[in-house]
């Protein structure tokens, strides 16, 4: 049986201008995909990921991965990045060069007008580029449709699987609706915008902890350093999700990232890391909006 893995960057033509947009992978194929030029506009639930993703790409044998830039604003909607003054707006400047292959955003609630604005601008200068949007979990255990409301000072993180199942449901649905609309409006028959299922992976991991099914973690609260921000295991999991969506490749078997090694927890060793990698890959390949498809062929 052969496992076929295709990312959303697979296009019909074998070679495209700039040589940056052909991605398909057969499991076990020795040749890795070509590196990408990537720009991020981010809040604090994503801005730790770009550098480790570059390290993962290098470890996976992906050459010429380039972090073009990272524009960071705390607790930011994507429209806030769009509305930055022109002289400070590094994201717009990067897109206007036409030298970005993938532009990655992390809105809070959906729809976010800034997402479509950046898509339109990017395509004007590079019609072959693609876009990735993170579906973030809600700080204070709220659905981000309700942001910024929430009991941020006193959050009960130890929820039941039933409570977790619907925790971020409305915002995920709104994110999918915006992805559908953008792909229909700008995709010309292709899907040009993918979603990273960060909220869903958070729910999956917390559910396993609630069911006492994750060695190394006994409380859901261990995934957070405060009411909002992730601790090392969740940072690692989210970074693996991004790597998988960006390159359409499994992170399973990659070296342990720095955020886990720096934690210096004996129970967060190689097996723990591999479990995070496997969860990331399963979450991505089970989620249609990631546009990473794992299909079994006879």
mmCIF file with all atom_site columns, C-alpha atoms in Angstrom, residues 98-264:
data_model
loop_
_atom_site.group_PDB
_atom_site.id
_atom_site.type_symbol
_atom_site.label_atom_id
_atom_site.label_alt_id
_atom_site.label_comp_id
_atom_site.label_asym_id
_atom_site.label_entity_id
_atom_site.label_seq_id
_atom_site.pdbx_PDB_ins_code
_atom_site.Cartn_x
_atom_site.Cartn_y
_atom_site.Cartn_z
_atom_site.occupancy
_atom_site.B_iso_or_equiv
_atom_site.pdbx_formal_charge
_atom_site.auth_seq_id
_atom_site.auth_comp_id
_atom_site.auth_asym_id
_atom_site.auth_atom_id
_atom_site.pdbx_PDB_model_num
ATOM 1   C CA . UNK A 1 98  ? 6.277   39.638 -5.304  1.00 0.00 ? 98  UNK A CA 1
ATOM 2   C CA . UNK A 1 99  ? 8.926   37.535 -3.566  1.00 0.00 ? 99  UNK A CA 1
ATOM 3   C CA . UNK A 1 100 ? 6.763   35.734 -1.005  1.00 0.00 ? 100 UNK A CA 1
ATOM 4   C CA . UNK A 1 101 ? 5.509   32.216 -1.748  1.00 0.00 ? 101 UNK A CA 1
ATOM 5   C CA . UNK A 1 102 ? 3.340   31.683 1.336   1.00 0.00 ? 102 UNK A CA 1
ATOM 6   C CA . UNK A 1 103 ? 1.793   34.307 3.618   1.00 0.00 ? 103 UNK A CA 1
ATOM 7   C CA . UNK A 1 104 ? 0.687   33.058 7.048   1.00 0.00 ? 104 UNK A CA 1
ATOM 8   C CA . UNK A 1 105 ? -1.826  34.801 9.314   1.00 0.00 ? 105 UNK A CA 1
ATOM 9   C CA . UNK A 1 106 ? -3.279  34.247 12.796  1.00 0.00 ? 106 UNK A CA 1
ATOM 10  C CA . UNK A 1 107 ? -6.590  36.066 13.257  1.00 0.00 ? 107 UNK A CA 1
ATOM 11  C CA . UNK A 1 108 ? -8.484  35.862 16.524  1.00 0.00 ? 108 UNK A CA 1
ATOM 12  C CA . UNK A 1 109 ? -12.135 35.844 15.477  1.00 0.00 ? 109 UNK A CA 1
ATOM 13  C CA . UNK A 1 110 ? -13.579 35.252 12.026  1.00 0.00 ? 110 UNK A CA 1
ATOM 14  C CA . UNK A 1 111 ? -14.351 36.683 9.603   1.00 0.00 ? 111 UNK A CA 1
ATOM 15  C CA . UNK A 1 112 ? -11.362 39.017 9.625   1.00 0.00 ? 112 UNK A CA 1
ATOM 16  C CA . UNK A 1 113 ? -11.291 41.599 6.842   1.00 0.00 ? 113 UNK A CA 1
ATOM 17  C CA . UNK A 1 114 ? -7.515  41.750 6.989   1.00 0.00 ? 114 UNK A CA 1
ATOM 18  C CA . UNK A 1 115 ? -7.205  38.175 5.714   1.00 0.00 ? 115 UNK A CA 1
ATOM 19  C CA . UNK A 1 116 ? -8.925  38.957 2.421   1.00 0.00 ? 116 UNK A CA 1
ATOM 20  C CA . UNK A 1 117 ? -7.062  42.254 2.092   1.00 0.00 ? 117 UNK A CA 1
ATOM 21  C CA . UNK A 1 118 ? -3.692  40.505 2.320   1.00 0.00 ? 118 UNK A CA 1
ATOM 22  C CA . UNK A 1 119 ? -4.806  37.749 -0.071  1.00 0.00 ? 119 UNK A CA 1
ATOM 23  C CA . UNK A 1 120 ? -5.843  40.298 -2.680  1.00 0.00 ? 120 UNK A CA 1
ATOM 24  C CA . UNK A 1 121 ? -2.614  42.301 -2.324  1.00 0.00 ? 121 UNK A CA 1
ATOM 25  C CA . UNK A 1 122 ? -0.429  39.212 -2.437  1.00 0.00 ? 122 UNK A CA 1
ATOM 26  C CA . UNK A 1 123 ? -2.026  37.849 -5.591  1.00 0.00 ? 123 UNK A CA 1
ATOM 27  C CA . UNK A 1 124 ? -1.654  41.200 -7.335  1.00 0.00 ? 124 UNK A CA 1
ATOM 28  C CA . UNK A 1 125 ? 2.123   40.885 -7.031  1.00 0.00 ? 125 UNK A CA 1
ATOM 29  C CA . UNK A 1 126 ? 2.550   37.093 -7.160  1.00 0.00 ? 126 UNK A CA 1
ATOM 30  C CA . UNK A 1 127 ? -0.402  35.234 -8.711  1.00 0.00 ? 127 UNK A CA 1
ATOM 31  C CA . UNK A 1 128 ? 1.133   31.874 -7.740  1.00 0.00 ? 128 UNK A CA 1
ATOM 32  C CA . UNK A 1 129 ? 1.377   32.517 -4.025  1.00 0.00 ? 129 UNK A CA 1
ATOM 33  C CA . UNK A 1 130 ? -0.643  30.747 -1.357  1.00 0.00 ? 130 UNK A CA 1
ATOM 34  C CA . UNK A 1 131 ? -1.963  31.605 2.095   1.00 0.00 ? 131 UNK A CA 1
ATOM 35  C CA . UNK A 1 132 ? -2.260  29.837 5.448   1.00 0.00 ? 132 UNK A CA 1
ATOM 36  C CA . UNK A 1 133 ? -4.456  30.911 8.366   1.00 0.00 ? 133 UNK A CA 1
ATOM 37  C CA . UNK A 1 134 ? -4.214  29.588 11.917  1.00 0.00 ? 134 UNK A CA 1
ATOM 38  C CA . UNK A 1 135 ? -7.427  28.660 13.736  1.00 0.00 ? 135 UNK A CA 1
ATOM 39  C CA . UNK A 1 136 ? -6.363  29.749 17.214  1.00 0.00 ? 136 UNK A CA 1
ATOM 40  C CA . UNK A 1 137 ? -7.761  28.423 20.475  1.00 0.00 ? 137 UNK A CA 1
ATOM 41  C CA . UNK A 1 138 ? -9.568  30.947 22.642  1.00 0.00 ? 138 UNK A CA 1
ATOM 42  C CA . UNK A 1 139 ? -7.751  32.524 25.541  1.00 0.00 ? 139 UNK A CA 1
ATOM 43  C CA . UNK A 1 140 ? -9.590  32.133 28.819  1.00 0.00 ? 140 UNK A CA 1
ATOM 44  C CA . UNK A 1 141 ? -11.260 29.037 27.365  1.00 0.00 ? 141 UNK A CA 1
ATOM 45  C CA . UNK A 1 142 ? -13.715 31.105 25.336  1.00 0.00 ? 142 UNK A CA 1
ATOM 46  C CA . UNK A 1 143 ? -14.841 30.684 21.776  1.00 0.00 ? 143 UNK A CA 1
ATOM 47  C CA . UNK A 1 144 ? -13.054 33.466 19.904  1.00 0.00 ? 144 UNK A CA 1
ATOM 48  C CA . UNK A 1 145 ? -16.389 34.631 18.519  1.00 0.00 ? 145 UNK A CA 1
ATOM 49  C CA . UNK A 1 146 ? -16.799 36.110 22.018  1.00 0.00 ? 146 UNK A CA 1
ATOM 50  C CA . UNK A 1 147 ? -13.333 37.717 22.236  1.00 0.00 ? 147 UNK A CA 1
ATOM 51  C CA . UNK A 1 148 ? -12.325 39.679 24.313  1.00 0.00 ? 148 UNK A CA 1
ATOM 52  C CA . UNK A 1 149 ? -14.918 38.522 26.840  1.00 0.00 ? 149 UNK A CA 1
ATOM 53  C CA . UNK A 1 150 ? -13.895 35.759 29.204  1.00 0.00 ? 150 UNK A CA 1
ATOM 54  C CA . UNK A 1 151 ? -12.883 34.920 32.768  1.00 0.00 ? 151 UNK A CA 1
ATOM 55  C CA . UNK A 1 152 ? -9.187  35.429 32.152  1.00 0.00 ? 152 UNK A CA 1
ATOM 56  C CA . UNK A 1 153 ? -8.352  35.849 35.847  1.00 0.00 ? 153 UNK A CA 1
ATOM 57  C CA . UNK A 1 154 ? -9.929  32.578 36.958  1.00 0.00 ? 154 UNK A CA 1
ATOM 58  C CA . UNK A 1 155 ? -10.054 29.921 34.256  1.00 0.00 ? 155 UNK A CA 1
ATOM 59  C CA . UNK A 1 156 ? -10.933 26.308 34.986  1.00 0.00 ? 156 UNK A CA 1
ATOM 60  C CA . UNK A 1 157 ? -8.779  24.416 32.494  1.00 0.00 ? 157 UNK A CA 1
ATOM 61  C CA . UNK A 1 158 ? -9.753  20.950 33.723  1.00 0.00 ? 158 UNK A CA 1
ATOM 62  C CA . UNK A 1 159 ? -12.730 20.393 31.456  1.00 0.00 ? 159 UNK A CA 1
ATOM 63  C CA . UNK A 1 160 ? -14.589 17.236 30.534  1.00 0.00 ? 160 UNK A CA 1
ATOM 64  C CA . UNK A 1 161 ? -14.308 15.767 27.026  1.00 0.00 ? 161 UNK A CA 1
ATOM 65  C CA . UNK A 1 162 ? -17.908 16.855 26.426  1.00 0.00 ? 162 UNK A CA 1
ATOM 66  C CA . UNK A 1 163 ? -17.092 20.448 27.345  1.00 0.00 ? 163 UNK A CA 1
ATOM 67  C CA . UNK A 1 164 ? -13.978 20.407 25.191  1.00 0.00 ? 164 UNK A CA 1
ATOM 68  C CA . UNK A 1 165 ? -15.809 19.086 22.147  1.00 0.00 ? 165 UNK A CA 1
ATOM 69  C CA . UNK A 1 166 ? -17.718 22.327 21.571  1.00 0.00 ? 166 UNK A CA 1
ATOM 70  C CA . UNK A 1 167 ? -15.251 24.755 23.144  1.00 0.00 ? 167 UNK A CA 1
ATOM 71  C CA . UNK A 1 168 ? -14.144 26.549 19.957  1.00 0.00 ? 168 UNK A CA 1
ATOM 72  C CA . UNK A 1 169 ? -16.825 25.295 17.593  1.00 0.00 ? 169 UNK A CA 1
ATOM 73  C CA . UNK A 1 170 ? -18.404 28.565 16.433  1.00 0.00 ? 170 UNK A CA 1
ATOM 74  C CA . UNK A 1 171 ? -15.148 30.301 15.568  1.00 0.00 ? 171 UNK A CA 1
ATOM 75  C CA . UNK A 1 172 ? -13.892 27.257 13.682  1.00 0.00 ? 172 UNK A CA 1
ATOM 76  C CA . UNK A 1 173 ? -17.063 27.286 11.592  1.00 0.00 ? 173 UNK A CA 1
ATOM 77  C CA . UNK A 1 174 ? -16.668 30.988 10.829  1.00 0.00 ? 174 UNK A CA 1
ATOM 78  C CA . UNK A 1 175 ? -13.022 30.449 9.858   1.00 0.00 ? 175 UNK A CA 1
ATOM 79  C CA . UNK A 1 176 ? -14.015 27.681 7.471   1.00 0.00 ? 176 UNK A CA 1
ATOM 80  C CA . UNK A 1 177 ? -16.714 29.882 5.970   1.00 0.00 ? 177 UNK A CA 1
ATOM 81  C CA . UNK A 1 178 ? -14.206 32.656 5.299   1.00 0.00 ? 178 UNK A CA 1
ATOM 82  C CA . UNK A 1 179 ? -11.758 30.173 3.772   1.00 0.00 ? 179 UNK A CA 1
ATOM 83  C CA . UNK A 1 180 ? -14.506 28.895 1.472   1.00 0.00 ? 180 UNK A CA 1
ATOM 84  C CA . UNK A 1 181 ? -15.410 32.421 0.400   1.00 0.00 ? 181 UNK A CA 1
ATOM 85  C CA . UNK A 1 182 ? -11.811 33.436 -0.323  1.00 0.00 ? 182 UNK A CA 1
ATOM 86  C CA . UNK A 1 183 ? -11.012 30.260 -2.233  1.00 0.00 ? 183 UNK A CA 1
ATOM 87  C CA . UNK A 1 184 ? -14.137 30.704 -4.343  1.00 0.00 ? 184 UNK A CA 1
ATOM 88  C CA . UNK A 1 185 ? -13.475 34.394 -5.022  1.00 0.00 ? 185 UNK A CA 1
ATOM 89  C CA . UNK A 1 186 ? -9.731  34.304 -5.688  1.00 0.00 ? 186 UNK A CA 1
ATOM 90  C CA . UNK A 1 187 ? -8.774  30.685 -6.334  1.00 0.00 ? 187 UNK A CA 1
ATOM 91  C CA . UNK A 1 188 ? -9.721  30.383 -10.014 1.00 0.00 ? 188 UNK A CA 1
ATOM 92  C CA . UNK A 1 189 ? -10.686 26.780 -9.431  1.00 0.00 ? 189 UNK A CA 1
ATOM 93  C CA . UNK A 1 190 ? -7.786  26.135 -7.029  1.00 0.00 ? 190 UNK A CA 1
ATOM 94  C CA . UNK A 1 191 ? -7.770  26.273 -3.257  1.00 0.00 ? 191 UNK A CA 1
ATOM 95  C CA . UNK A 1 192 ? -5.231  28.928 -2.358  1.00 0.00 ? 192 UNK A CA 1
ATOM 96  C CA . UNK A 1 193 ? -5.919  29.318 1.368   1.00 0.00 ? 193 UNK A CA 1
ATOM 97  C CA . UNK A 1 194 ? -5.477  26.550 3.946   1.00 0.00 ? 194 UNK A CA 1
ATOM 98  C CA . UNK A 1 195 ? -6.313  26.453 7.644   1.00 0.00 ? 195 UNK A CA 1
ATOM 99  C CA . UNK A 1 196 ? -4.068  25.198 10.447  1.00 0.00 ? 196 UNK A CA 1
ATOM 100 C CA . UNK A 1 197 ? -6.243  23.267 12.946  1.00 0.00 ? 197 UNK A CA 1
ATOM 101 C CA . UNK A 1 198 ? -4.571  24.615 16.080  1.00 0.00 ? 198 UNK A CA 1
ATOM 102 C CA . UNK A 1 199 ? -7.786  24.837 18.098  1.00 0.00 ? 199 UNK A CA 1
ATOM 103 C CA . UNK A 1 200 ? -8.755  21.297 17.132  1.00 0.00 ? 200 UNK A CA 1
ATOM 104 C CA . UNK A 1 201 ? -5.339  19.942 18.106  1.00 0.00 ? 201 UNK A CA 1
ATOM 105 C CA . UNK A 1 202 ? -5.597  21.721 21.446  1.00 0.00 ? 202 UNK A CA 1
ATOM 106 C CA . UNK A 1 203 ? -8.961  20.029 22.033  1.00 0.00 ? 203 UNK A CA 1
ATOM 107 C CA . UNK A 1 204 ? -7.585  16.639 20.982  1.00 0.00 ? 204 UNK A CA 1
ATOM 108 C CA . UNK A 1 205 ? -4.628  16.870 23.361  1.00 0.00 ? 205 UNK A CA 1
ATOM 109 C CA . UNK A 1 206 ? -6.706  18.174 26.261  1.00 0.00 ? 206 UNK A CA 1
ATOM 110 C CA . UNK A 1 207 ? -9.212  15.379 25.700  1.00 0.00 ? 207 UNK A CA 1
ATOM 111 C CA . UNK A 1 208 ? -6.455  12.791 25.938  1.00 0.00 ? 208 UNK A CA 1
ATOM 112 C CA . UNK A 1 209 ? -5.231  14.382 29.167  1.00 0.00 ? 209 UNK A CA 1
ATOM 113 C CA . UNK A 1 210 ? -8.780  14.400 30.552  1.00 0.00 ? 210 UNK A CA 1
ATOM 114 C CA . UNK A 1 211 ? -8.969  10.686 29.768  1.00 0.00 ? 211 UNK A CA 1
ATOM 115 C CA . UNK A 1 212 ? -5.577  10.018 31.443  1.00 0.00 ? 212 UNK A CA 1
ATOM 116 C CA . UNK A 1 213 ? -4.243  8.982  28.057  1.00 0.00 ? 213 UNK A CA 1
ATOM 117 C CA . UNK A 1 214 ? -1.145  11.179 27.647  1.00 0.00 ? 214 UNK A CA 1
ATOM 118 C CA . UNK A 1 215 ? 1.988   10.148 29.554  1.00 0.00 ? 215 UNK A CA 1
ATOM 119 C CA . UNK A 1 216 ? 3.901   13.200 30.739  1.00 0.00 ? 216 UNK A CA 1
ATOM 120 C CA . UNK A 1 217 ? 0.837   15.399 31.264  1.00 0.00 ? 217 UNK A CA 1
ATOM 121 C CA . UNK A 1 218 ? -1.663  14.907 34.074  1.00 0.00 ? 218 UNK A CA 1
ATOM 122 C CA . UNK A 1 219 ? -3.523  18.229 33.951  1.00 0.00 ? 219 UNK A CA 1
ATOM 123 C CA . UNK A 1 220 ? -4.839  20.251 31.031  1.00 0.00 ? 220 UNK A CA 1
ATOM 124 C CA . UNK A 1 221 ? -3.510  23.342 32.752  1.00 0.00 ? 221 UNK A CA 1
ATOM 125 C CA . UNK A 1 222 ? 0.043   22.129 32.063  1.00 0.00 ? 222 UNK A CA 1
ATOM 126 C CA . UNK A 1 223 ? -0.477  23.181 28.440  1.00 0.00 ? 223 UNK A CA 1
ATOM 127 C CA . UNK A 1 224 ? -0.624  26.838 29.484  1.00 0.00 ? 224 UNK A CA 1
ATOM 128 C CA . UNK A 1 225 ? 1.659   29.327 31.198  1.00 0.00 ? 225 UNK A CA 1
ATOM 129 C CA . UNK A 1 226 ? -1.297  31.627 31.926  1.00 0.00 ? 226 UNK A CA 1
ATOM 130 C CA . UNK A 1 227 ? -4.942  31.910 30.882  1.00 0.00 ? 227 UNK A CA 1
ATOM 131 C CA . UNK A 1 228 ? -4.019  32.237 27.214  1.00 0.00 ? 228 UNK A CA 1
ATOM 132 C CA . UNK A 1 229 ? -0.481  31.350 26.246  1.00 0.00 ? 229 UNK A CA 1
ATOM 133 C CA . UNK A 1 230 ? 0.881   27.877 25.517  1.00 0.00 ? 230 UNK A CA 1
ATOM 134 C CA . UNK A 1 231 ? 3.565   26.045 27.417  1.00 0.00 ? 231 UNK A CA 1
ATOM 135 C CA . UNK A 1 232 ? 6.302   24.105 25.628  1.00 0.00 ? 232 UNK A CA 1
ATOM 136 C CA . UNK A 1 233 ? 4.247   21.019 24.651  1.00 0.00 ? 233 UNK A CA 1
ATOM 137 C CA . UNK A 1 234 ? 1.503   23.077 23.031  1.00 0.00 ? 234 UNK A CA 1
ATOM 138 C CA . UNK A 1 235 ? 4.041   25.322 21.321  1.00 0.00 ? 235 UNK A CA 1
ATOM 139 C CA . UNK A 1 236 ? 5.704   22.227 19.894  1.00 0.00 ? 236 UNK A CA 1
ATOM 140 C CA . UNK A 1 237 ? 2.401   20.706 18.792  1.00 0.00 ? 237 UNK A CA 1
ATOM 141 C CA . UNK A 1 238 ? 1.324   23.904 17.062  1.00 0.00 ? 238 UNK A CA 1
ATOM 142 C CA . UNK A 1 239 ? 4.681   24.250 15.330  1.00 0.00 ? 239 UNK A CA 1
ATOM 143 C CA . UNK A 1 240 ? 4.389   20.695 14.010  1.00 0.00 ? 240 UNK A CA 1
ATOM 144 C CA . UNK A 1 241 ? 0.915   21.524 12.702  1.00 0.00 ? 241 UNK A CA 1
ATOM 145 C CA . UNK A 1 242 ? 2.294   24.501 10.803  1.00 0.00 ? 242 UNK A CA 1
ATOM 146 C CA . UNK A 1 243 ? 5.167   22.491 9.339   1.00 0.00 ? 243 UNK A CA 1
ATOM 147 C CA . UNK A 1 244 ? 2.751   19.804 8.152   1.00 0.00 ? 244 UNK A CA 1
ATOM 148 C CA . UNK A 1 245 ? 0.362   22.267 6.495   1.00 0.00 ? 245 UNK A CA 1
ATOM 149 C CA . UNK A 1 246 ? 3.160   24.335 4.963   1.00 0.00 ? 246 UNK A CA 1
ATOM 150 C CA . UNK A 1 247 ? 5.062   21.462 3.380   1.00 0.00 ? 247 UNK A CA 1
ATOM 151 C CA . UNK A 1 248 ? 2.538   18.622 3.271   1.00 0.00 ? 248 UNK A CA 1
ATOM 152 C CA . UNK A 1 249 ? 5.025   16.420 5.092   1.00 0.00 ? 249 UNK A CA 1
ATOM 153 C CA . UNK A 1 250 ? 4.766   14.456 8.295   1.00 0.00 ? 250 UNK A CA 1
ATOM 154 C CA . UNK A 1 251 ? 6.769   15.862 11.216  1.00 0.00 ? 251 UNK A CA 1
ATOM 155 C CA . UNK A 1 252 ? 7.110   12.370 12.707  1.00 0.00 ? 252 UNK A CA 1
ATOM 156 C CA . UNK A 1 253 ? 10.770  11.579 13.269  1.00 0.00 ? 253 UNK A CA 1
ATOM 157 C CA . UNK A 1 254 ? 12.051  15.155 13.328  1.00 0.00 ? 254 UNK A CA 1
ATOM 158 C CA . UNK A 1 255 ? 14.439  16.120 16.156  1.00 0.00 ? 255 UNK A CA 1
ATOM 159 C CA . UNK A 1 256 ? 13.044  17.466 19.392  1.00 0.00 ? 256 UNK A CA 1
ATOM 160 C CA . UNK A 1 257 ? 12.501  21.233 19.114  1.00 0.00 ? 257 UNK A CA 1
ATOM 161 C CA . UNK A 1 258 ? 14.238  23.679 21.386  1.00 0.00 ? 258 UNK A CA 1
ATOM 162 C CA . UNK A 1 259 ? 11.125  24.636 23.319  1.00 0.00 ? 259 UNK A CA 1
ATOM 163 C CA . UNK A 1 260 ? 10.896  21.070 24.659  1.00 0.00 ? 260 UNK A CA 1
ATOM 164 C CA . UNK A 1 261 ? 14.596  20.569 25.357  1.00 0.00 ? 261 UNK A CA 1
ATOM 165 C CA . UNK A 1 262 ? 14.748  23.883 27.221  1.00 0.00 ? 262 UNK A CA 1
ATOM 166 C CA . UNK A 1 263 ? 11.886  22.769 29.468  1.00 0.00 ? 263 UNK A CA 1
ATOM 167 C CA . UNK A 1 264 ? 14.217  20.115 30.974  1.00 0.00 ? 264 UNK A CA 1
#
